[in-house]
Amino acid sequence: MLKLSKESKERLQKLFKGSQFAICWGFIPHHALSGLFREPQILECLSQLF
Amino acid sequence: MGNVLAPKPLLHRPLRRGEPLTNPGSFDELHRKCKEVFPQQMEGVKLIINKSLSSHFQIAHTVHMSTVGQSSYHFNTTYVGDRQLSPTEAFPTLLGDIDSCGSLHAQVLYLVAEQIRTKAVFQTQQARFVTWQFDGELRGDDYTATLTLGNPDVLSQSVILVAHFLQSVTSRLVLGGEMVYHRRPGEEGAIVTLAGKYTALKWVATLNIGYGGAHASYYHRANEQVQVGVEFEANTRLQDTTFAFGYQLNVPQANMVFRGLLDSNWCVGGVLEKKLPPLPVTLALGAFLNHWKNRFHCGFSVIVG
């Protein structure tokens, strides 16, 4: 299986904790803004990328 | 005598044109018709206020005063995008539910291509993530294939992988299977379940069977007003079986729907829903009685909007 160094694990842990914090606090406000602007901002950016 | 060496004429039969095969839907919805007949458990008093802020966005406030557990307040948001595939499906769809303790349930459904859908689900208990799940679904003309990653964790190298496949064999028969694979450090395992569904004009029979147990359901539409459902579940791990009978009675002239339940755990229950036109209000009254444990609970809810 995938073997990660200690530094990589710490970086991934920080990344996951940051993402969890962003989803916890940001999902509902982003959702409310989407209702006002008619397009979820993050999904609009992703669809333009692909 | 004739020429015995002459080639025999080919007999061309016109091909039988059967009914076209349709997409079988998703694996999780195999038993949906039967499950919709059964009443939902109700207790305490619930007030739900729905408000559409635009054609794409709606919110709901839910206040639940419980007699069994803790009372709570939920704030629910729904965003629906422009791309509509059917009357009930539009993409992208964002669903959010947050309660007074800060626990969040979030769902994002996105259509990557015409036949490929993705879904992400997050569930938290206050600030701690309990579930994070990612789905990819491929819907063909007569088949559906789904791959789900449940709680993937690169750091602890654990994951739950679920693969579903359903194929419409005839216009009425759907066959398929499910494989669940889980991995944790020092442990891994897999379970395979086979599934089949037969849809007739007035009834639907579904069966899931595998090493973990069996789940069978039968739905029958007796007439415009009465629908009946029967469900049987057996779990080999818990060594437990349950049998349930449910029915639904629609009385559109009275704007009323009644659902009743009787099961093998000695539970009897019913929920009555009544709309109050011209007001956009629905009242629901429910009562459930467990004869074996001698427990009774009843519930009342008002839905506005």
XYZ file of N, CA, C and O in Angstrom, chain B residues 39-159:
484
model
N -45.523 3.891 7.024
C -45.482 5.193 7.695
C -44.118 5.438 8.344
O -43.457 4.498 8.784
N -43.717 6.727 8.400
C -42.468 7.088 9.079
C -42.759 7.238 10.573
O -43.797 7.761 10.955
N -41.807 6.796 11.391
C -41.983 6.919 12.848
C -42.106 8.389 13.234
O -41.326 9.216 12.772
N -43.081 8.679 14.110
C -43.287 10.070 14.548
C -43.367 10.111 16.052
O -43.989 9.221 16.658
N -42.756 11.104 16.652
C -42.947 11.317 18.085
C -42.750 12.805 18.380
O -42.001 13.499 17.684
N -43.410 13.279 19.392
C -43.285 14.683 19.774
C -44.041 15.597 18.826
O -44.885 15.171 18.044
N -43.684 16.864 18.878
C -44.351 17.875 18.052
C -43.325 18.482 17.105
O -42.226 18.841 17.513
N -43.712 18.571 15.845
C -42.778 19.099 14.847
C -43.457 20.197 14.056
O -44.619 20.043 13.637
N -42.729 21.296 13.844
C -43.225 22.371 12.992
C -42.221 22.574 11.868
O -41.038 22.798 12.124
N -42.684 22.474 10.619
C -41.796 22.634 9.455
C -42.334 23.785 8.620
O -43.504 23.770 8.215
N -41.474 24.764 8.374
C -41.881 25.902 7.530
C -40.989 25.909 6.300
O -39.771 26.086 6.409
N -41.596 25.708 5.124
C -40.864 25.718 3.850
C -41.067 27.055 3.169
O -42.179 27.580 3.143
N -39.966 27.579 2.613
C -40.088 28.871 1.926
C -39.238 28.828 0.666
O -38.046 28.507 0.732
N -39.861 29.133 -0.489
C -39.088 29.209 -1.735
C -38.643 30.643 -1.949
O -39.484 31.523 -2.126
N -37.343 30.868 -1.944
C -36.844 32.234 -2.148
C -36.721 32.562 -3.635
O -36.729 33.726 -4.025
N -36.562 31.525 -4.456
C -36.574 31.714 -5.906
C -36.915 30.363 -6.516
O -37.138 29.394 -5.793
N -36.951 30.285 -7.857
C -37.274 29.004 -8.492
C -36.140 27.995 -8.306
O -36.294 26.810 -8.551
N -34.971 28.463 -7.875
C -33.825 27.576 -7.712
C -33.477 27.296 -6.262
O -32.702 26.402 -5.981
N -33.991 28.104 -5.359
C -33.495 28.049 -3.981
C -34.652 28.012 -3.008
O -35.560 28.840 -3.088
N -34.611 27.040 -2.100
C -35.611 27.056 -1.033
C -34.979 26.681 0.307
O -33.971 25.977 0.362
N -35.606 27.204 1.346
C -35.112 26.933 2.691
C -36.242 26.352 3.523
O -37.418 26.487 3.176
N -35.876 25.699 4.627
C -36.887 25.147 5.523
C -36.382 25.275 6.952
O -35.202 25.062 7.231
N -37.295 25.655 7.837
C -36.990 25.699 9.266
C -37.788 24.584 9.926
O -38.994 24.470 9.704
N -37.119 23.777 10.749
C -37.804 22.670 11.429
C -37.542 22.780 12.916
O -36.388 22.805 13.355
N -38.619 22.869 13.689
C -38.506 22.865 15.151
C -39.139 21.570 15.639
O -40.290 21.281 15.330
N -38.363 20.787 16.363
C -38.856 19.490 16.844
C -38.781 19.446 18.359
O -37.695 19.542 18.936
N -39.966 19.332 18.986
C -40.010 19.188 20.445
C -40.241 17.714 20.740
O -41.343 17.202 20.546
N -39.192 17.054 21.198
C -39.239 15.588 21.302
C -39.636 15.139 22.699
O -39.297 15.774 23.695
N -40.348 13.996 22.749
C -40.713 13.405 24.042
C -39.713 12.316 24.430
O -39.665 11.896 25.580
N -38.913 11.858 23.455
C -37.994 10.736 23.704
C -36.557 11.234 23.856
O -35.880 10.939 24.822
N -36.088 12.009 22.895
C -34.700 12.491 22.919
C -34.648 13.982 23.162
O -35.527 14.570 23.785
N -33.594 14.604 22.592
C -33.435 16.056 22.763
C -34.229 16.818 21.711
O -34.278 16.412 20.558
N -34.755 17.951 22.093
C -35.439 18.813 21.121
C -34.384 19.498 20.255
O -33.230 19.668 20.680
N -34.770 19.890 19.035
C -33.759 20.454 18.141
C -34.391 21.410 17.147
O -35.614 21.423 16.945
N -33.515 22.206 16.544
C -33.902 23.104 15.452
C -33.002 22.776 14.261
O -31.785 22.613 14.411
N -33.603 22.641 13.069
C -32.831 22.364 11.864
C -33.076 23.457 10.839
O -34.218 23.899 10.646
N -31.994 23.857 10.176
C -32.111 24.794 9.064
C -31.696 24.051 7.805
O -30.591 23.514 7.724
N -32.599 24.020 6.844
C -32.390 23.208 5.650
C -32.373 24.081 4.408
O -33.236 24.946 4.256
N -31.395 23.876 3.533
C -31.338 24.663 2.291
C -31.269 23.710 1.100
O -30.630 22.655 1.169
N -31.917 24.101 0.002
C -31.885 23.309 -1.225
C -31.656 24.231 -2.404
O -32.410 25.184 -2.604
N -30.598 23.948 -3.165
C -30.353 24.701 -4.394
C -30.479 23.728 -5.563
O -29.918 22.634 -5.539
N -31.224 24.127 -6.584
C -31.422 23.274 -7.758
C -30.971 24.054 -8.990
O -31.356 25.207 -9.169
N -30.151 23.442 -9.828
C -29.589 24.132 -10.992
C -30.519 24.148 -12.186
O -31.668 23.716 -12.125
N -29.966 24.618 -13.302
C -30.772 24.818 -14.516
C -30.959 23.559 -15.326
O -31.928 23.420 -16.057
N -29.998 22.646 -15.233
C -30.045 21.489 -16.139
C -31.027 20.443 -15.613
O -30.735 19.731 -14.667
N -32.180 20.339 -16.260
C -33.231 19.434 -15.771
C -33.308 18.214 -16.681
O -33.637 18.325 -17.847
N -33.047 17.036 -16.105
C -33.110 15.811 -16.902
C -34.516 15.225 -16.904
O -34.920 14.579 -17.863
N -35.227 15.423 -15.795
C -36.586 14.896 -15.671
C -37.313 15.777 -14.669
O -36.680 16.625 -14.041
N -38.627 15.612 -14.491
C -39.340 16.466 -13.521
C -38.778 16.387 -12.089
O -38.927 17.323 -11.321
N -38.125 15.269 -11.753
C -37.629 15.131 -10.380
C -36.117 15.276 -10.286
O -35.566 15.211 -9.192
N -35.438 15.454 -11.412
C -33.971 15.520 -11.374
C -33.479 16.772 -12.057
O -33.785 17.000 -13.225
N -32.688 17.544 -11.314
C -32.076 18.731 -11.902
C -30.660 18.827 -11.344
O -30.407 18.444 -10.197
N -29.744 19.363 -12.168
C -28.345 19.424 -11.746
C -27.787 20.827 -11.984
O -28.205 21.506 -12.918
N -26.837 21.288 -11.199
C -26.388 20.647 -9.955
C -27.399 20.849 -8.824
O -28.184 21.780 -8.857
N -27.374 19.957 -7.857
C -28.256 20.062 -6.699
C -27.397 20.094 -5.443
O -26.489 19.283 -5.297
N -27.658 21.078 -4.597
C -26.947 21.175 -3.319
C -27.968 21.097 -2.196
O -28.960 21.829 -2.208
N -27.748 20.206 -1.250
C -28.645 20.063 -0.094
C -27.829 20.265 1.169
O -26.762 19.679 1.308
N -28.331 21.098 2.063
C -27.620 21.333 3.318
C -28.590 21.297 4.479
O -29.720 21.772 4.373
N -28.167 20.711 5.584
C -29.004 20.656 6.785
C -28.091 20.850 7.987
O -27.176 20.060 8.193
N -28.361 21.898 8.763
C -27.546 22.148 9.956
C -28.473 22.283 11.149
O -29.559 22.869 11.041
N -28.065 21.715 12.281
C -28.951 21.767 13.441
C -28.386 22.687 14.523
O -27.329 23.289 14.371
N -29.128 22.773 15.620
C -28.766 23.723 16.672
C -27.466 23.333 17.384
O -26.865 24.157 18.072
N -27.012 22.068 17.223
C -25.735 21.659 17.840
C -24.561 21.896 16.902
O -23.408 21.679 17.291
N -24.832 22.302 15.677
C -23.762 22.529 14.714
C -23.458 21.319 13.856
O -22.465 21.310 13.118
N -24.286 20.286 13.931
C -24.060 19.102 13.088
C -24.588 19.373 11.696
O -25.703 19.858 11.521
N -23.759 19.044 10.702
C -24.092 19.358 9.306
C -24.265 18.092 8.486
O -23.532 17.127 8.648
N -25.291 18.130 7.615
C -25.423 17.083 6.610
C -25.434 17.779 5.257
O -26.288 18.614 4.998
N -24.464 17.489 4.413
C -24.342 18.190 3.135
C -24.291 17.190 1.988
O -23.649 16.152 2.099
N -24.988 17.532 0.884
C -24.966 16.674 -0.309
C -24.777 17.546 -1.531
O -25.432 18.581 -1.658
N -23.908 17.103 -2.427
C -23.707 17.816 -3.690
C -23.883 16.801 -4.809
O -23.192 15.787 -4.832
N -24.826 17.057 -5.721
C -25.030 16.179 -6.876
C -24.662 16.968 -8.128
O -25.149 18.076 -8.320
N -23.808 16.393 -8.958
C -23.333 17.097 -10.142
C -23.336 16.189 -11.348
O -22.978 15.019 -11.255
N -23.767 16.724 -12.490
C -23.802 15.948 -13.728
C -22.549 16.266 -14.530
O -22.402 17.367 -15.056
N -21.618 15.308 -14.595
C -20.362 15.544 -15.304
C -20.600 15.465 -16.816
O -20.143 16.299 -17.583
N -21.309 14.419 -17.256
C -21.673 14.258 -18.662
C -23.110 13.760 -18.679
O -23.700 13.540 -17.632
N -23.662 13.547 -19.861
C -25.079 13.190 -19.924
C -25.389 11.893 -19.192
O -26.463 11.717 -18.636
N -24.439 10.975 -19.200
C -24.692 9.682 -18.573
C -23.886 9.477 -17.286
O -23.986 8.420 -16.682
N -23.094 10.464 -16.895
C -22.256 10.295 -15.704
C -22.649 11.314 -14.639
O -22.626 12.519 -14.888
N -22.976 10.768 -13.461
C -23.357 11.642 -12.346
C -22.401 11.399 -11.187
O -21.950 10.280 -10.982
N -22.148 12.470 -10.439
C -21.306 12.308 -9.256
C -22.041 12.869 -8.054
O -22.892 13.750 -8.180
N -21.686 12.341 -6.898
C -22.345 12.800 -5.667
C -21.308 12.797 -4.558
O -20.469 11.895 -4.477
N -21.395 13.819 -3.706
C -20.530 13.865 -2.523
C -21.434 14.082 -1.319
O -22.333 14.933 -1.361
N -21.208 13.325 -0.250
C -22.032 13.426 0.956
C -21.108 13.599 2.150
O -20.121 12.869 2.289
N -21.414 14.592 2.984
C -20.639 14.810 4.210
C -21.606 14.857 5.386
O -22.648 15.494 5.316
N -21.224 14.201 6.451
C -22.058 14.211 7.671
C -21.137 14.487 8.843
O -20.117 13.805 8.998
N -21.504 15.499 9.651
C -20.662 15.802 10.810
C -21.477 15.689 12.080
O -22.707 15.845 12.071
N -20.787 15.430 13.160
C -21.417 15.465 14.479
C -20.712 16.597 15.208
O -19.569 16.444 15.648
N -21.398 17.745 15.269
C -20.797 19.009 15.692
C -19.621 19.305 14.768
O -19.827 19.484 13.582
N -18.379 19.341 15.235
C -17.302 19.675 14.308
C -16.589 18.440 13.766
O -15.735 18.539 12.898
N -16.953 17.265 14.252
C -16.232 16.042 13.863
C -16.926 15.382 12.671
O -18.127 15.152 12.692
N -16.125 15.076 11.648
C -16.664 14.416 10.462
C -16.913 12.951 10.749
O -15.997 12.225 11.153
N -18.147 12.512 10.513
C -18.509 11.118 10.751
C -18.519 10.351 9.430
O -18.073 9.209 9.353
N -19.049 10.982 8.389
C -19.132 10.321 7.082
C -18.662 11.264 5.989
O -19.033 12.436 5.992
N -17.852 10.772 5.083
C -17.525 11.498 3.850
C -17.538 10.451 2.735
O -16.856 9.452 2.801
N -18.369 10.680 1.756
C -18.644 9.637 0.770
C -18.683 10.244 -0.621
O -19.231 11.319 -0.806
N -18.100 9.532 -1.590
C -18.051 10.025 -2.970
C -18.577 8.943 -3.908
O -18.162 7.800 -3.846
N -19.511 9.370 -4.783
C -20.211 8.437 -5.678
C -19.951 8.781 -7.117
O -19.902 9.951 -7.466
N -19.846 7.756 -7.967
C -19.831 8.024 -9.405
C -20.807 7.050 -10.032
O -20.758 5.852 -9.748
N -21.715 7.549 -10.859
C -22.730 6.669 -11.442
C -22.747 6.815 -12.955
O -22.772 7.935 -13.476
N -22.795 5.674 -13.637
C -22.883 5.674 -15.103
C -24.237 5.095 -15.472
O -24.541 3.945 -15.158
N -25.077 5.913 -16.106
C -26.437 5.454 -16.483
C -26.495 5.246 -17.991
O -26.523 6.205 -18.752
N -26.527 3.989 -18.384
C -26.654 3.694 -19.800
C -28.115 3.584 -20.191
O -29.002 3.857 -19.385
N -28.365 3.146 -21.421
C -29.756 3.029 -21.887
C -30.503 1.929 -21.149
O -31.690 2.040 -20.881
N -29.786 0.827 -20.842
C -30.469 -0.272 -20.160
C -29.659 -0.828 -18.995
O -29.869 -1.960 -18.573
N -28.723 -0.011 -18.461
C -27.951 -0.488 -17.318
C -27.530 0.704 -16.467
O -27.535 1.846 -16.932
N -27.170 0.397 -15.219
C -26.631 1.418 -14.312
C -25.457 0.811 -13.566
O -25.568 -0.284 -13.014
N -24.346 1.526 -13.555
C -23.166 1.066 -12.814
C -22.758 2.179 -11.857
O -22.676 3.339 -12.254
N -22.526 1.820 -10.601
C -22.200 2.826 -9.578
C -20.984 2.382 -8.789
O -20.845 1.204 -8.455
N -20.120 3.344 -8.484
C -18.967 3.079 -7.622
C -18.980 4.099 -6.494
O -19.071 5.297 -6.756
N -18.899 3.620 -5.252
C -18.974 4.512 -4.092
C -17.742 4.313 -3.231
O -17.368 3.176 -2.931
N -17.144 5.440 -2.815
C -16.027 5.378 -1.873
C -16.538 5.915 -0.547
O -16.933 7.078 -0.478
N -16.520 5.073 0.468
C -17.033 5.497 1.770
C -15.886 5.717 2.750
O -15.066 4.823 2.959
N -15.851 6.892 3.336
C -14.823 7.243 4.323
C -13.406 6.868 3.874
O -12.690 6.184 4.597
N -12.978 7.320 2.676
C -11.603 6.997 2.284
C -10.617 7.776 3.146
O -10.783 8.983 3.337
N -9.638 7.098 3.692
C -8.666 7.745 4.574
C -7.266 7.330 4.134
O -6.870 6.189 4.342
N -6.543 8.282 3.536
C -5.199 7.975 3.026
C -4.235 7.761 4.191
O -3.324 6.946 4.120
N -4.453 8.473 5.283
C -3.515 8.408 6.411
C -3.617 7.068 7.146
O -2.604 6.441 7.440
N -4.818 6.619 7.449
C -4.944 5.327 8.128
C -5.128 4.186 7.132
O -5.258 3.029 7.531
N -5.132 4.510 5.822
C -5.234 3.520 4.735
C -6.436 2.611 4.940
O -6.315 1.377 4.957
N -7.571 3.256 5.098
C -8.816 2.487 5.231
C -9.836 3.049 4.252
O -9.812 4.234 3.917
N -10.714 2.190 3.788
C -11.743 2.624 2.835
C -12.866 1.589 2.813
O -12.667 0.426 3.170
